GROMACS .gro file of C-alpha atoms in nm:
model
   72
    1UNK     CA    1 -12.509  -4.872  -9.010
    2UNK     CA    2 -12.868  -4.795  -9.157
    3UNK     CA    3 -12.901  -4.587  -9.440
    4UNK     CA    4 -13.129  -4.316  -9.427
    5UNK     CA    5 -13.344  -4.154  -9.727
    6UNK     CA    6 -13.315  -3.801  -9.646
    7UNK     CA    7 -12.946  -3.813  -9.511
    8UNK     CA    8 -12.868  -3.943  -9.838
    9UNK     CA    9 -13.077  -3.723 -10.019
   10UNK     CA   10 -12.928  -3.433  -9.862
   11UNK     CA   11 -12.571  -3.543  -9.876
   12UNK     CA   12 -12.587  -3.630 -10.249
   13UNK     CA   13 -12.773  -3.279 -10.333
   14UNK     CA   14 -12.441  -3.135 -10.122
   15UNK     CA   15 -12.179  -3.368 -10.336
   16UNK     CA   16 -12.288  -3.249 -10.685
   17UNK     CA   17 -12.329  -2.857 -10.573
   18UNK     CA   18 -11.998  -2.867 -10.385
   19UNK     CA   19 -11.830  -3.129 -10.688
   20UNK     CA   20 -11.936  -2.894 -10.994
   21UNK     CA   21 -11.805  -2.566 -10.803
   22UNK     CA   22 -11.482  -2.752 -10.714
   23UNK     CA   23 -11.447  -2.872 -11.116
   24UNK     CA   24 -11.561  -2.474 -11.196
   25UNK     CA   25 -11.299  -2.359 -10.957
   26UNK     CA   26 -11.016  -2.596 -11.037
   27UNK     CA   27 -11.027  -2.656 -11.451
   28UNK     CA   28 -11.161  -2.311 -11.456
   29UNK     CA   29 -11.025  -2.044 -11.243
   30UNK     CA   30 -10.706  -2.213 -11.082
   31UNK     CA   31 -10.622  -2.440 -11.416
   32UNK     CA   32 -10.553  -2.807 -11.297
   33UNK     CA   33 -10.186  -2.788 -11.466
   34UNK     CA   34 -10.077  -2.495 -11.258
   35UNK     CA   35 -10.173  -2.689 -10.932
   36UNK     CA   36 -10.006  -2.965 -11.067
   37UNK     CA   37  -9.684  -2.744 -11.141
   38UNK     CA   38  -9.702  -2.543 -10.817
   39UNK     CA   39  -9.756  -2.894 -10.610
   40UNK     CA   40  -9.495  -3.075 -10.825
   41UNK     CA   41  -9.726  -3.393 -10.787
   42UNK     CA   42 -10.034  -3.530 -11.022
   43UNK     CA   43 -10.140  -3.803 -10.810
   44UNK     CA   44 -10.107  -3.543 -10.494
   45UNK     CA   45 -10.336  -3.253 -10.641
   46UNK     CA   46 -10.579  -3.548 -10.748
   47UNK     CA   47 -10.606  -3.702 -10.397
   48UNK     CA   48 -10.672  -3.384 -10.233
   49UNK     CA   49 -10.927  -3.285 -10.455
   50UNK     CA   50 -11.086  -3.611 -10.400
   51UNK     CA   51 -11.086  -3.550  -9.991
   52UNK     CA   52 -11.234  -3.213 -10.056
   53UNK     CA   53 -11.532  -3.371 -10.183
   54UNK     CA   54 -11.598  -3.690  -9.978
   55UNK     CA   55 -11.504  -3.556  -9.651
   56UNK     CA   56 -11.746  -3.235  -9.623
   57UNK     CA   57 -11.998  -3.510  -9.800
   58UNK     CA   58 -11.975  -3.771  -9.483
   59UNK     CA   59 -11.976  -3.471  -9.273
   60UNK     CA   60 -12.258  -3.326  -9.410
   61UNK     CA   61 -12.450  -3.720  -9.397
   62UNK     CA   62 -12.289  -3.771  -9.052
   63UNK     CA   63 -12.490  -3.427  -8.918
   64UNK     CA   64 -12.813  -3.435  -9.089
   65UNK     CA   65 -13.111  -3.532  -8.859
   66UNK     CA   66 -13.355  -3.757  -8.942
   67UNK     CA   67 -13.707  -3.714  -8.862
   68UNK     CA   68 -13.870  -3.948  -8.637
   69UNK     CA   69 -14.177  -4.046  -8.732
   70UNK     CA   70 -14.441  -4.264  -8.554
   71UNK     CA   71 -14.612  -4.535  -8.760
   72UNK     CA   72 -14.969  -4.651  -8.623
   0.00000   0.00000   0.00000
């Protein structure tokens, strides 16, 4: 699989906007300790915060077009 510039560009400017509202939401709003407490499980709360970032970040990669361009 090929790498693309602007897929990545676009999929890393998604990870950090979508990562630092997730951190505002979690240790801010929700409090990480009352997830952990309500889910009974560190290690579960972790890995599904984890998920939450990568997989809408290798959607958003998988989905983004790449512009063809011709070289002369």
């Amino acid at each position: 699989m090929k790498l693309k510039k602007r897929k990545i560009k676009y999929s890393a400017i998604f990870f950090l906007c979508w990562f630092a509202f997730l951190v505002f939401l979690i240790d801010g709003v929700l409090k990480f300790q009352t997830l952990v407490d309500y889910f009974g499980s560190y290690a579960l709360v972790e890995v599904t915060l984890l998920l939450l970032v990568i997989l809408p970040t290798l959607t958003i990669y998988k989905f983004t077009k790449e512009h063809k361009t011709e070289s002369k």
